[in-house]
Amino acid sequence: MRPTPHQALGAGAVTLAALAALCLPVTPAAAAAPARTAVAADCTPAQAVTNGGFESGTSPWTQSSSGLITSRTGESPHAGSSYAWLDGTGGSRTDTLSQSVTVPSGCGSATLTFWLHVDTDETTSSTAYDKLTAKIGSTTLATYSNLDANTGYVQKSFDVSSFAGQTVNLTFTGTEDYSLQTSFVLDDVSLDTSGGTTPPPADQTRTPAAPSYTVSLSSDTSGTAWNGHESVTFTNASATALSEVYLRLWDNYHGTCSAMPIQVTGVTGGTAGGLSVNCTALKVTLPAPLNQGQSATIGFDLGITVPSGADRFGHDGAFSFIGNALPVLAVRDGAGWHLDPYTNNGESFYSLAADFRVTLDHPSSLLVPATGTSTDTPGTSGRTVTTATAAKVRDFAWAAGPFSKVSGTSSAGVPVNVYSVSGISSSSAQSMLSTAESAVDAHAARFGAYPYGELDAVLDNNYWFGGMEYPGFVLDLVSTTALTHEIGHQWWYGIVGDDEYNSPWLDEAFTDYATDLALGKTGSNCWSSVSWASSTEKITNSMAYWDAHSSRYSTVVYGYGKCAVHDLRRVLGDTAMAKLLKDYATAHWYGVSTTAEFKAAAQAATSTDLTSFWTQHRIDG
């Protein structure tokens, strides 16, 4: 979303909303996390690996043959002068390097890390002929091969907290076949423990998974009131049973708990509980715990009342914009249920890719652009039924009004529609159609083909309208830069998802960077204008921080964020950066990105140690 002011509500209303949430006699988000049992023993933080940098000879490492720990030429250390070199002969060979380690008990974390460089003469891009296996005890942590060859060292990291209180062997085994050498080069091996009493590792699986929503709604004559039914089928992907789910009724932020714009009644397939988080979260207790792999369906009657106001959920005169109005399932992972509050400053939305089939019955005088691919069929007298279907999208939005419409097709074959409110000239609409066609192709060329069928852009001319992204559907003003940005969100939030409340930079900074590239901007010297407001200000701060420092949100998350990505491109080089982002998008297609995952992918793309880069640019995680 563009950082344009919103007319609806303000800082005072946000404060009142927060107070209202506190006053509700229901379970808050924090209490919804699964209970855990703490380990009673005290922790003595320690470094469990001895001579992990190989600078003190061979002890206490055990080598299968002498010379694995070396300082000879041919390879180079990550740091210091020595390293471990397994295989690399071009003949059948097995090398083993191990030492016994004791993982202290009672610690909050135990993390094994090592730096690995893989050098190979193999030419295949598909077959792992030579392999390195890392094990702790009898557990295989990872296997690498000639396919992981790189130009420098890459740090590998593993949570080994489950071995607390045990003495086990840490073992690296390299196997090489009869021809074409592969060298596995290790350095700076460590097993760090820290923290006090701690619960066991939580199940990090995101669930409920693979939601499928079926919605049927009918509108009043103006398109500002919609009533009907919604159901959602979902599967528990987690090994931890699901006893309940939560529906996010996001747009209740725009009303009060006594006059909610989103009304859910008649719940089936579960028992509705109390509303929480300013009436934006509804708990539904399932009839029986849902085990891993099992599916369930809940349904409910739904009423939507669109308030007055030019906003992502509001009507500007005869034109209604209906974003985030359909209740969607909240996400549970290792942190528990994500029940963050709505933010009007940016986005709070975090959902998994889902399928939607939405039927919208409305007066024929209203055009109804929507997420997905739409077809219109005649309804009852004077009415039209618009059926929109969308696969692998995180949300669904639509608009309703007597819009003007122009359509075209991008050079790559994407159908594009621009819907305009009255007061926007036909020349402006045509200009924005050209912008949309160019933008969708430019982003697709960099990050992967656009997957959502058609693209709808809905334009208003009210300053307070701002802009907002939904899969296959964007709201915006007449602005080349803004529309290119919102279409960029089709990839950075839509296809590559993220937790928008806790990691807003992952969609906004990446989208602003993509916008610069699409518009031919290089971000040259933009980091030179960076000036931090405080020691706690970071690009990776959450919306909880930015709601308390709202005047800095746009500057840091959008501005400094995209400048940091430009700087990363200058470190990696244009070709490597382009490959990194396209490969990263492919690897997280319809999934969820985290800061830690992106940092790891960036580090794997370069032989330059990026530790100081992340510190300088205040990118934590």
Coordinates of C-alpha atoms in Angstrom, one line a residue:
M1 CA 0.0 0.0 0.0
R2 CA 1.2 3.5 -0.7
P3 CA 1.8 5.6 2.4
T4 CA -1.0 8.1 1.6
P5 CA -3.2 9.4 4.5
H6 CA -6.5 7.8 5.1
Q7 CA -9.6 9.8 5.8
A8 CA -11.4 7.1 7.8
L9 CA -10.3 7.1 11.4
G10 CA -7.0 8.4 12.7
A11 CA -4.5 8.2 15.5
G12 CA -7.1 8.9 18.1
A13 CA -9.4 6.3 16.7
V14 CA -6.5 3.8 16.8
T15 CA -6.0 4.5 20.5
L16 CA -9.7 4.1 21.2
A17 CA -9.7 0.9 19.2
A18 CA -6.9 -0.5 21.2
L19 CA -8.6 0.4 24.5
A20 CA -11.8 -1.2 23.3
A21 CA -9.9 -4.4 22.5
L22 CA -8.5 -4.4 26.0
C23 CA -11.9 -4.0 27.5
L24 CA -13.4 -7.1 25.7
P25 CA -13.7 -10.0 28.1
V26 CA -12.3 -12.5 25.7
T27 CA -9.0 -14.3 25.3
P28 CA -6.3 -12.0 23.8
A29 CA -4.0 -13.1 21.0
A30 CA -1.1 -13.7 23.3
A31 CA -3.0 -16.2 25.3
A32 CA -4.0 -18.2 22.2
A33 CA -0.5 -19.6 21.7
P34 CA -0.1 -23.3 22.6
A35 CA 1.0 -23.9 26.2
R36 CA 4.5 -25.2 26.6
T37 CA 6.4 -26.9 29.4
A38 CA 9.7 -25.3 30.5
V39 CA 12.9 -27.3 31.1
A40 CA 13.7 -27.1 34.7
A41 CA 17.5 -27.3 34.6
D42 CA 19.7 -24.1 34.6
C43 CA 21.6 -23.2 31.5
T44 CA 25.4 -22.6 31.4
P45 CA 26.0 -20.9 28.1
A46 CA 28.9 -22.6 26.3
Q47 CA 30.7 -23.2 23.0
A48 CA 30.5 -26.9 22.7
V49 CA 32.8 -27.4 19.7
T50 CA 36.5 -27.2 20.4
N51 CA 38.9 -26.0 17.7
G52 CA 36.1 -25.2 15.3
G53 CA 38.3 -22.9 13.3
F54 CA 41.0 -25.7 12.9
E55 CA 43.7 -23.2 14.0
S56 CA 45.0 -25.4 16.9
G57 CA 46.1 -28.5 15.1
T58 CA 43.8 -31.5 14.8
S59 CA 42.7 -32.2 18.4
P60 CA 40.0 -33.1 19.4
W61 CA 38.9 -33.8 15.8
T62 CA 39.1 -37.4 14.5
Q63 CA 40.1 -37.6 10.9
S64 CA 39.6 -40.7 8.7
S65 CA 43.0 -39.9 7.1
S66 CA 45.7 -37.4 7.9
G67 CA 45.7 -34.0 6.1
L68 CA 41.9 -33.3 6.2
I69 CA 42.7 -30.4 8.5
T70 CA 45.1 -28.3 6.5
S71 CA 46.5 -25.0 5.5
R72 CA 47.8 -26.1 2.1
T73 CA 47.2 -24.1 -1.1
G74 CA 44.4 -25.1 -3.5
E75 CA 41.5 -24.0 -1.3
S76 CA 41.3 -21.2 1.3
P77 CA 40.0 -20.7 4.8
H78 CA 36.9 -18.7 5.7
A79 CA 39.0 -17.1 8.4
G80 CA 42.5 -17.7 9.9
S81 CA 44.9 -19.9 8.1
S82 CA 43.5 -23.5 8.4
Y83 CA 40.4 -25.3 7.3
A84 CA 39.1 -28.8 6.7
W85 CA 39.2 -30.2 3.1
L86 CA 37.2 -33.3 2.4
D87 CA 37.4 -35.2 -0.9
G88 CA 38.6 -33.3 -4.0
T89 CA 40.7 -36.1 -5.5
G90 CA 38.6 -37.0 -8.6
G91 CA 38.6 -40.7 -7.5
S92 CA 36.5 -42.9 -5.3
R93 CA 37.0 -41.7 -1.8
T94 CA 35.2 -41.3 1.6
D95 CA 36.5 -38.7 4.2
T96 CA 35.2 -38.4 7.7
L97 CA 35.8 -35.7 10.3
S98 CA 34.2 -35.9 13.7
Q99 CA 34.4 -34.9 17.4
S100 CA 32.4 -35.6 20.5
V101 CA 30.4 -32.7 21.8
T102 CA 28.3 -32.2 24.9
V103 CA 25.2 -30.0 24.6
P104 CA 24.4 -28.4 27.9
S105 CA 20.9 -28.9 29.3
G106 CA 18.4 -26.3 30.2
C107 CA 19.4 -23.8 27.6
G108 CA 17.1 -21.6 25.6
S109 CA 18.9 -22.4 22.4
A110 CA 21.6 -24.7 20.9
T111 CA 22.6 -23.8 17.4
L112 CA 25.2 -25.5 15.2
T113 CA 26.7 -23.4 12.5
F114 CA 29.5 -23.9 10.1
W115 CA 30.8 -22.3 6.9
L116 CA 30.9 -24.5 3.8
H117 CA 32.5 -24.0 0.4
V118 CA 31.8 -26.5 -2.4
D119 CA 34.1 -26.6 -5.4
T120 CA 33.5 -29.1 -8.2
D121 CA 34.5 -30.1 -11.7
E122 CA 31.2 -31.9 -12.3
T123 CA 29.3 -30.4 -15.1
T124 CA 25.8 -31.7 -14.4
S125 CA 23.0 -29.5 -13.2
S126 CA 20.8 -32.4 -12.0
T127 CA 22.8 -35.3 -10.6
A128 CA 24.4 -35.4 -7.1
Y129 CA 27.5 -37.5 -7.8
D130 CA 29.5 -36.4 -4.8
K131 CA 28.0 -35.7 -1.3
L132 CA 28.8 -34.3 2.1
T133 CA 26.6 -35.3 5.0
A134 CA 26.4 -33.4 8.3
K135 CA 25.2 -35.5 11.3
I136 CA 24.8 -35.0 15.0
G137 CA 24.5 -38.3 16.8
S138 CA 22.5 -40.5 14.5
T139 CA 20.5 -37.6 13.1
T140 CA 21.3 -36.3 9.6
L141 CA 21.1 -32.6 9.6
A142 CA 21.7 -32.0 5.9
T143 CA 23.3 -33.4 2.8
Y144 CA 25.1 -31.3 0.3
S145 CA 26.5 -32.2 -3.1
N146 CA 28.3 -31.1 -6.3
L147 CA 25.0 -29.3 -7.1
D148 CA 25.6 -26.9 -4.2
A149 CA 28.9 -25.6 -5.7
N150 CA 29.5 -21.9 -5.1
T151 CA 32.2 -19.3 -5.4
G152 CA 32.7 -18.7 -1.7
Y153 CA 31.7 -19.9 1.7
V154 CA 28.0 -20.1 2.8
Q155 CA 27.0 -20.3 6.5
K156 CA 24.8 -23.2 7.5
S157 CA 22.8 -23.2 10.7
F158 CA 20.8 -25.8 12.6
D159 CA 18.7 -25.9 15.8
V160 CA 20.1 -28.8 17.9
S161 CA 18.2 -27.9 21.1
S162 CA 16.7 -31.4 21.1
F163 CA 20.2 -32.8 22.0
A164 CA 20.3 -30.8 25.3
G165 CA 22.0 -32.8 28.1
Q166 CA 23.5 -35.3 25.6
T167 CA 27.0 -36.2 24.5
V168 CA 27.0 -37.0 20.8
N169 CA 29.4 -37.1 17.9
L170 CA 29.3 -34.3 15.4
T171 CA 30.3 -35.9 12.1
F172 CA 31.0 -34.7 8.5
T173 CA 31.3 -37.4 5.9
G174 CA 32.3 -36.7 2.3
T175 CA 31.9 -39.3 -0.5
E176 CA 33.3 -38.9 -4.0
D177 CA 32.7 -41.1 -7.0
Y178 CA 35.2 -42.3 -9.5
S179 CA 35.7 -39.2 -11.6
L180 CA 35.6 -35.4 -11.6
Q181 CA 36.5 -33.9 -8.2
T182 CA 34.3 -32.2 -5.7
S183 CA 35.9 -30.5 -2.7
F184 CA 33.9 -29.9 0.5
V185 CA 35.7 -27.2 2.5
L186 CA 34.6 -26.6 6.1
D187 CA 35.6 -23.8 8.5
D188 CA 34.5 -22.1 11.7
V189 CA 32.3 -24.8 13.1
S190 CA 30.5 -23.8 16.3
L191 CA 27.8 -25.1 18.6
D192 CA 26.6 -22.2 20.7
T193 CA 24.2 -22.5 23.6
S194 CA 22.5 -19.6 25.4
G195 CA 19.4 -18.7 27.4
G196 CA 17.7 -19.9 30.6
T197 CA 14.9 -22.3 31.1
T198 CA 13.1 -22.9 27.8
P199 CA 10.2 -24.8 26.3
P200 CA 10.9 -27.5 23.7
P201 CA 10.9 -26.3 20.1
A202 CA 7.5 -25.4 18.8
D203 CA 5.9 -26.8 15.7
Q204 CA 6.7 -24.2 13.0
T205 CA 4.2 -25.5 10.5
R206 CA 1.8 -22.9 9.2
T207 CA -1.8 -24.0 9.4
P208 CA -4.8 -24.2 8.6
A209 CA -3.5 -25.0 5.2
A210 CA -5.0 -25.1 1.7
P211 CA -8.2 -23.1 2.5
S212 CA -11.0 -23.1 -0.1
Y213 CA -13.6 -20.4 0.3
T214 CA -17.1 -20.5 -1.3
V215 CA -19.1 -17.3 -1.0
S216 CA -22.5 -16.2 -2.3
L217 CA -23.6 -12.6 -1.7
S218 CA -26.3 -10.3 -2.9
S219 CA -26.2 -6.5 -2.8
D220 CA -28.7 -3.7 -2.3
T221 CA -29.4 -1.3 -5.1
S222 CA -26.3 0.9 -4.3
G223 CA -23.7 -1.9 -3.8
T224 CA -23.0 -0.8 -0.2
A225 CA -24.8 -3.6 1.6
W226 CA -24.1 -7.3 0.9
N227 CA -25.6 -10.3 2.5
G228 CA -25.3 -14.1 2.0
H229 CA -23.2 -17.1 3.0
E230 CA -19.6 -18.1 3.2
S231 CA -17.9 -21.4 3.9
V232 CA -14.3 -22.5 4.1
T233 CA -12.8 -25.9 3.9
F234 CA -9.3 -26.4 5.3
T235 CA -6.7 -29.0 6.3
N236 CA -4.5 -29.2 9.4
A237 CA -0.9 -29.4 8.1
S238 CA 0.6 -29.4 11.6
A239 CA 1.5 -32.4 13.8
T240 CA -0.2 -30.4 16.6
A241 CA -4.0 -30.9 16.6
L242 CA -6.3 -28.0 15.8
S243 CA -9.0 -27.6 18.4
E244 CA -10.1 -24.2 17.1
V245 CA -9.6 -21.7 14.2
Y246 CA -9.9 -18.0 14.1
L247 CA -11.7 -15.9 11.5
R248 CA -10.3 -12.4 10.8
L249 CA -13.1 -9.9 10.4
W250 CA -10.6 -7.2 9.5
D251 CA -13.1 -4.4 8.5
N252 CA -14.7 -4.3 11.9
Y253 CA -11.9 -1.9 12.6
H254 CA -13.9 0.6 10.5
G255 CA -16.8 0.5 12.9
T256 CA -17.5 -0.3 16.6
C257 CA -18.2 -3.5 18.4
S258 CA -21.8 -2.3 18.8
A259 CA -22.1 -1.5 15.1
M260 CA -19.9 -3.9 13.2
P261 CA -19.6 -3.5 9.4
I262 CA -18.9 -7.3 9.2
Q263 CA -21.5 -9.5 10.8
V264 CA -21.0 -13.2 11.1
T265 CA -24.0 -15.3 12.4
G266 CA -25.3 -18.9 12.2
V267 CA -21.9 -20.6 12.4
T268 CA -21.9 -24.3 11.4
G269 CA -19.1 -26.8 11.7
G270 CA -18.0 -25.4 15.0
T271 CA -19.0 -23.2 17.9
A272 CA -18.5 -19.5 17.7
G273 CA -16.8 -17.9 20.7
G274 CA -16.3 -14.3 21.7
L275 CA -14.9 -11.6 19.4
S276 CA -11.5 -10.2 20.3
V277 CA -8.9 -7.8 19.0
N278 CA -11.4 -4.9 18.6
C279 CA -13.9 -7.4 17.2
T280 CA -11.6 -8.4 14.3
A281 CA -11.0 -11.9 15.5
L282 CA -13.7 -14.6 15.9
K283 CA -12.8 -17.9 17.6
V284 CA -14.6 -21.0 16.3
T285 CA -14.1 -24.1 18.4
L286 CA -14.2 -27.3 16.3
P287 CA -16.4 -30.3 17.3
A288 CA -13.3 -32.4 17.8
P289 CA -9.6 -31.8 17.5
L290 CA -8.4 -31.9 13.9
N291 CA -5.3 -34.1 13.5
Q292 CA -2.6 -33.7 11.0
G293 CA -3.9 -34.3 7.4
Q294 CA -7.5 -34.1 8.4
S295 CA -9.9 -31.5 6.9
A296 CA -13.0 -29.7 8.1
T297 CA -15.5 -27.1 6.9
I298 CA -17.1 -24.2 8.7
G299 CA -19.8 -22.0 7.3
F300 CA -21.7 -18.9 8.4
D301 CA -24.1 -16.2 7.3
L302 CA -22.3 -13.0 6.4
G303 CA -23.5 -9.4 6.3
I304 CA -21.3 -6.5 5.0
T305 CA -22.1 -2.8 5.3
V306 CA -19.7 -0.6 3.4
P307 CA -19.1 2.7 5.4
S308 CA -18.8 6.1 3.8
G309 CA -15.2 7.1 3.0
A310 CA -12.6 6.9 0.2
D311 CA -10.6 4.0 1.5
R312 CA -9.8 0.3 0.8
F313 CA -13.0 -0.4 2.6
G314 CA -15.5 2.4 2.0
H315 CA -17.7 4.1 -0.6
D316 CA -16.9 7.3 -2.3
G317 CA -20.3 8.5 -3.4
A318 CA -21.7 5.9 -5.8
F319 CA -18.5 3.9 -5.8
S320 CA -17.8 1.1 -3.3
F321 CA -14.4 -0.4 -2.6
I322 CA -14.6 -3.6 -0.7
G323 CA -11.2 -4.8 0.5
N324 CA -10.6 -7.3 3.4
A325 CA -14.4 -7.7 3.8
L326 CA -14.5 -11.5 3.5
P327 CA -13.6 -13.2 6.7
V328 CA -10.4 -15.3 6.2
L329 CA -8.6 -17.8 8.4
A330 CA -5.9 -16.6 10.8
V331 CA -2.5 -18.5 10.7
R332 CA -1.1 -20.6 13.5
D333 CA 2.6 -21.5 13.6
G334 CA 5.4 -21.9 16.1
A335 CA 4.5 -18.5 17.6
G336 CA 0.9 -19.5 18.1
W337 CA -2.1 -17.8 16.5
H338 CA -1.3 -14.6 14.7
L339 CA -4.0 -12.3 15.9
D340 CA -2.4 -8.9 15.4
P341 CA -4.5 -5.7 15.4
Y342 CA -5.6 -3.9 12.3
T343 CA -3.3 -1.0 11.3
N344 CA -4.5 1.9 9.2
N345 CA -0.8 3.0 8.7
G346 CA 0.1 0.0 6.6
E347 CA -1.1 -3.6 6.6
S348 CA -1.7 -6.3 9.2
F349 CA -2.8 -9.1 6.8
Y350 CA -1.1 -12.5 7.0
S351 CA -2.8 -15.4 5.3
L352 CA -2.0 -18.5 3.4
A353 CA -2.6 -19.1 -0.3
A354 CA -6.2 -20.2 -0.8
D355 CA -8.8 -20.8 -3.5
F356 CA -11.9 -18.6 -3.8
R357 CA -15.2 -19.0 -5.7
V358 CA -17.3 -15.9 -5.1
T359 CA -20.7 -15.2 -6.5
L360 CA -21.9 -11.6 -6.4
D361 CA -25.5 -10.8 -7.3
H362 CA -25.9 -7.1 -8.0
P363 CA -27.9 -4.5 -10.0
S364 CA -26.9 -4.5 -13.7
S365 CA -26.2 -0.8 -13.5
L366 CA -23.1 -1.6 -11.3
L367 CA -19.9 -2.9 -12.7
V368 CA -18.2 -5.3 -10.2
P369 CA -14.5 -5.8 -10.8
A370 CA -13.1 -8.5 -8.5
T371 CA -10.1 -10.7 -7.6
G372 CA -9.6 -13.6 -10.1
T373 CA -11.3 -14.2 -13.4
S374 CA -14.9 -13.0 -13.6
T375 CA -17.9 -14.0 -15.7
D376 CA -21.2 -12.3 -15.8
T377 CA -24.6 -14.0 -16.3
P378 CA -28.1 -12.5 -16.2
G379 CA -29.8 -12.6 -12.8
T380 CA -33.4 -11.8 -11.9
S381 CA -34.9 -8.7 -13.4
G382 CA -32.4 -5.9 -13.7
R383 CA -29.7 -7.8 -12.0
T384 CA -26.4 -9.5 -12.9
V385 CA -24.5 -12.3 -11.3
T386 CA -20.8 -11.9 -11.3
T387 CA -18.9 -15.2 -10.6
A388 CA -15.2 -14.7 -9.7
T389 CA -12.8 -17.6 -9.3
A390 CA -9.3 -17.3 -8.1
A391 CA -6.7 -19.9 -7.2
K392 CA -3.7 -19.6 -4.8
V393 CA -4.6 -16.1 -3.6
R394 CA -4.2 -14.7 -0.1
D395 CA -7.3 -12.5 -0.1
F396 CA -10.3 -11.4 -2.2
A397 CA -11.5 -7.9 -2.9
W398 CA -14.0 -6.3 -5.2
A399 CA -15.6 -3.0 -6.1
A400 CA -19.1 -1.9 -7.2
G401 CA -20.3 1.2 -9.0
P402 CA -21.1 2.8 -12.3
F403 CA -17.5 2.8 -13.3
S404 CA -16.1 3.6 -16.8
K405 CA -14.1 0.6 -18.1
V406 CA -11.3 0.3 -20.6
S407 CA -9.5 -3.0 -21.4
G408 CA -6.4 -4.2 -23.1
T409 CA -3.9 -7.0 -23.2
S410 CA -0.2 -6.7 -22.2
S411 CA 2.5 -7.7 -24.6
A412 CA 2.9 -11.0 -22.6
G413 CA -0.8 -11.7 -23.0
V414 CA -2.2 -10.6 -19.6
P415 CA -5.8 -9.2 -19.9
V416 CA -5.9 -5.8 -18.1
N417 CA -9.0 -3.8 -17.1
V418 CA -9.0 -0.3 -15.8
Y419 CA -12.2 0.9 -14.0
S420 CA -12.5 4.7 -13.3
V421 CA -14.8 6.7 -11.2
S422 CA -16.6 9.7 -12.7
G423 CA -14.2 12.7 -13.0
I424 CA -11.3 10.7 -14.4
S425 CA -10.8 11.5 -18.0
S426 CA -10.7 8.9 -20.7
S427 CA -7.1 9.9 -21.6
S428 CA -6.0 9.4 -18.0
A429 CA -7.7 6.0 -18.0
Q430 CA -6.0 5.0 -21.2
S431 CA -2.6 6.2 -19.8
M432 CA -3.1 4.1 -16.7
L433 CA -4.1 1.1 -18.9
S434 CA -0.8 1.5 -20.7
T435 CA 1.0 1.8 -17.4
A436 CA -0.6 -1.4 -16.0
E437 CA 0.2 -3.4 -19.2
S438 CA 3.9 -2.3 -19.0
A439 CA 4.2 -2.8 -15.3
V440 CA 2.7 -6.3 -15.2
D441 CA 5.1 -7.5 -18.0
A442 CA 8.1 -5.8 -16.4
H443 CA 7.6 -7.4 -13.0
A444 CA 6.8 -10.8 -14.6
A445 CA 10.1 -10.7 -16.6
R446 CA 12.0 -10.2 -13.4
F447 CA 10.2 -12.4 -10.9
G448 CA 8.2 -15.0 -12.8
A449 CA 5.0 -15.1 -15.0
Y450 CA 1.9 -13.4 -13.7
P451 CA -0.4 -16.3 -12.5
Y452 CA -3.7 -14.7 -11.7
G453 CA -5.4 -14.5 -15.2
E454 CA -6.7 -11.0 -15.6
L455 CA -5.6 -7.9 -13.7
D456 CA -8.1 -5.2 -12.6
A457 CA -7.1 -1.7 -11.6
V458 CA -9.8 0.5 -9.9
L459 CA -9.1 4.2 -9.9
D460 CA -10.5 7.0 -7.7
N461 CA -9.6 10.7 -7.8
N462 CA -9.9 11.4 -4.1
Y463 CA -6.6 12.4 -2.4
W464 CA -7.5 10.3 0.7
F465 CA -7.9 7.2 -1.4
G466 CA -4.3 6.2 -1.5
G467 CA -3.6 2.8 -3.0
M468 CA -4.0 -0.9 -2.0
E469 CA -3.0 -4.2 -3.4
Y470 CA -5.0 -7.4 -3.6
P471 CA -4.3 -10.5 -5.8
G472 CA -5.3 -9.6 -9.3
F473 CA -7.0 -6.4 -8.1
V474 CA -5.5 -3.0 -7.1
L475 CA -7.0 0.3 -5.9
D476 CA -5.2 3.5 -6.8
L477 CA -5.1 7.1 -7.9
V478 CA -4.0 8.2 -11.4
S479 CA -0.3 7.8 -10.9
T480 CA 2.3 6.0 -12.9
T481 CA 4.6 5.3 -10.0
A482 CA 1.8 4.3 -7.6
L483 CA 0.1 2.0 -10.0
T484 CA 3.5 0.3 -10.9
H485 CA 4.1 -0.1 -7.2
E486 CA 0.7 -1.7 -6.5
I487 CA 1.1 -4.1 -9.4
G488 CA 4.5 -5.0 -8.1
H489 CA 2.7 -6.2 -5.0
Q490 CA 1.2 -9.0 -7.1
W491 CA 4.6 -10.7 -6.5
W492 CA 5.8 -9.2 -3.2
Y493 CA 2.9 -10.1 -0.9
G494 CA 0.6 -11.9 -3.4
I495 CA 2.8 -14.6 -4.8
V496 CA 5.6 -14.4 -2.3
G497 CA 3.7 -13.9 0.9
D498 CA 4.8 -12.6 4.3
D499 CA 3.6 -11.6 7.7
E500 CA 2.7 -8.0 6.8
Y501 CA 2.3 -6.9 10.4
N502 CA 5.6 -8.3 11.8
S503 CA 7.7 -7.9 8.6
P504 CA 6.3 -5.1 6.5
W505 CA 9.6 -4.4 4.8
L506 CA 9.4 -7.8 3.0
D507 CA 6.6 -6.6 0.7
E508 CA 6.9 -2.8 0.8
A509 CA 10.7 -2.4 0.4
F510 CA 10.9 -5.2 -2.3
T511 CA 7.9 -3.7 -4.2
D512 CA 9.4 -0.2 -4.1
Y513 CA 12.7 -1.7 -5.4
A514 CA 10.8 -3.5 -8.2
T515 CA 9.0 -0.2 -9.0
D516 CA 12.3 1.6 -9.4
L517 CA 13.6 -1.1 -11.7
A518 CA 10.4 -1.0 -13.8
L519 CA 10.7 2.8 -14.1
G520 CA 14.4 2.7 -14.9
K521 CA 15.6 4.0 -11.6
T522 CA 18.9 2.7 -10.1
G523 CA 18.7 4.1 -6.6
S524 CA 22.1 5.6 -7.0
N525 CA 23.4 7.2 -3.8
C526 CA 20.0 6.9 -2.1
W527 CA 21.6 5.4 1.0
S528 CA 23.6 8.5 1.5
S529 CA 20.5 10.4 2.6
V530 CA 19.7 7.9 5.4
S531 CA 19.5 9.4 8.9
W532 CA 18.2 7.2 11.7
A533 CA 15.8 8.8 14.2
S534 CA 16.9 6.6 17.1
S535 CA 19.0 3.5 17.9
T536 CA 15.8 1.4 17.9
E537 CA 14.7 2.4 14.4
K538 CA 15.3 -0.5 11.9
I539 CA 14.1 -1.4 8.5
T540 CA 12.8 -4.7 9.9
N541 CA 10.7 -3.3 12.7
S542 CA 7.1 -4.4 12.9
M543 CA 3.9 -2.4 12.5
A544 CA 3.6 -2.3 16.3
Y545 CA 6.7 -0.1 16.2
W546 CA 5.6 1.9 13.2
D547 CA 2.2 2.6 14.6
A548 CA 4.0 4.3 17.5
H549 CA 6.3 6.1 15.1
S550 CA 4.0 6.6 12.2
S551 CA 5.7 9.6 10.7
R552 CA 8.8 7.5 10.0
Y553 CA 7.1 4.4 8.5
S554 CA 7.2 5.5 4.9
T555 CA 10.7 7.0 5.1
V556 CA 12.3 3.9 6.6
V557 CA 10.3 0.9 5.3
Y558 CA 9.8 2.1 1.8
G559 CA 12.7 4.6 1.3
Y560 CA 15.5 3.1 3.4
G561 CA 14.2 -0.4 2.6
K562 CA 14.4 -0.1 -1.1
C563 CA 17.8 1.7 -0.9
A564 CA 19.1 -1.3 1.1
V565 CA 17.9 -3.7 -1.6
H566 CA 19.6 -1.4 -4.2
D567 CA 22.8 -1.6 -2.1
L568 CA 22.6 -5.3 -2.0
R569 CA 22.4 -5.4 -5.8
R570 CA 25.6 -3.3 -5.9
V571 CA 27.3 -5.8 -3.6
L572 CA 26.1 -8.9 -5.5
G573 CA 26.2 -7.4 -9.0
D574 CA 23.2 -6.9 -11.4
T575 CA 23.2 -10.4 -12.8
A576 CA 23.6 -12.2 -9.4
M577 CA 20.9 -10.0 -7.9
A578 CA 18.5 -10.6 -10.7
K579 CA 19.0 -14.3 -10.4
L580 CA 18.7 -14.2 -6.6
L581 CA 15.3 -12.5 -6.7
K582 CA 13.9 -14.7 -9.4
D583 CA 15.1 -17.8 -7.8
Y584 CA 13.8 -16.6 -4.4
A585 CA 10.4 -15.9 -5.8
T586 CA 10.3 -19.3 -7.4
A587 CA 11.3 -21.0 -4.2
H588 CA 8.6 -19.2 -2.2
W589 CA 5.9 -19.2 -4.9
Y590 CA 2.6 -19.2 -3.1
G591 CA 4.5 -19.6 0.2
V592 CA 5.7 -17.3 2.9
S593 CA 9.0 -15.3 3.0
T594 CA 10.9 -14.5 6.2
T595 CA 13.7 -12.1 6.8
A596 CA 16.0 -14.9 7.9
E597 CA 15.3 -16.9 4.7
F598 CA 16.0 -14.0 2.5
K599 CA 19.2 -13.2 4.3
A600 CA 20.3 -16.8 3.9
A601 CA 19.5 -16.8 0.2
A602 CA 21.4 -13.5 -0.3
Q603 CA 24.4 -14.9 1.5
A604 CA 24.4 -18.0 -0.6
A605 CA 24.5 -15.9 -3.7
T606 CA 27.8 -14.3 -2.9
S607 CA 31.3 -15.1 -1.5
T608 CA 31.2 -11.8 0.4
D609 CA 30.4 -12.1 4.0
L610 CA 27.2 -10.0 4.4
T611 CA 27.2 -9.8 8.2
S612 CA 28.3 -6.2 8.2
F613 CA 25.9 -5.3 5.4
W614 CA 22.9 -6.4 7.5
T615 CA 24.2 -4.5 10.5
Q616 CA 24.9 -1.3 8.5
H617 CA 21.4 -1.4 6.9
R618 CA 19.7 -2.4 10.2
I619 CA 18.1 -5.6 8.8
D620 CA 17.6 -8.0 11.7
G621 CA 16.1 -11.4 11.7

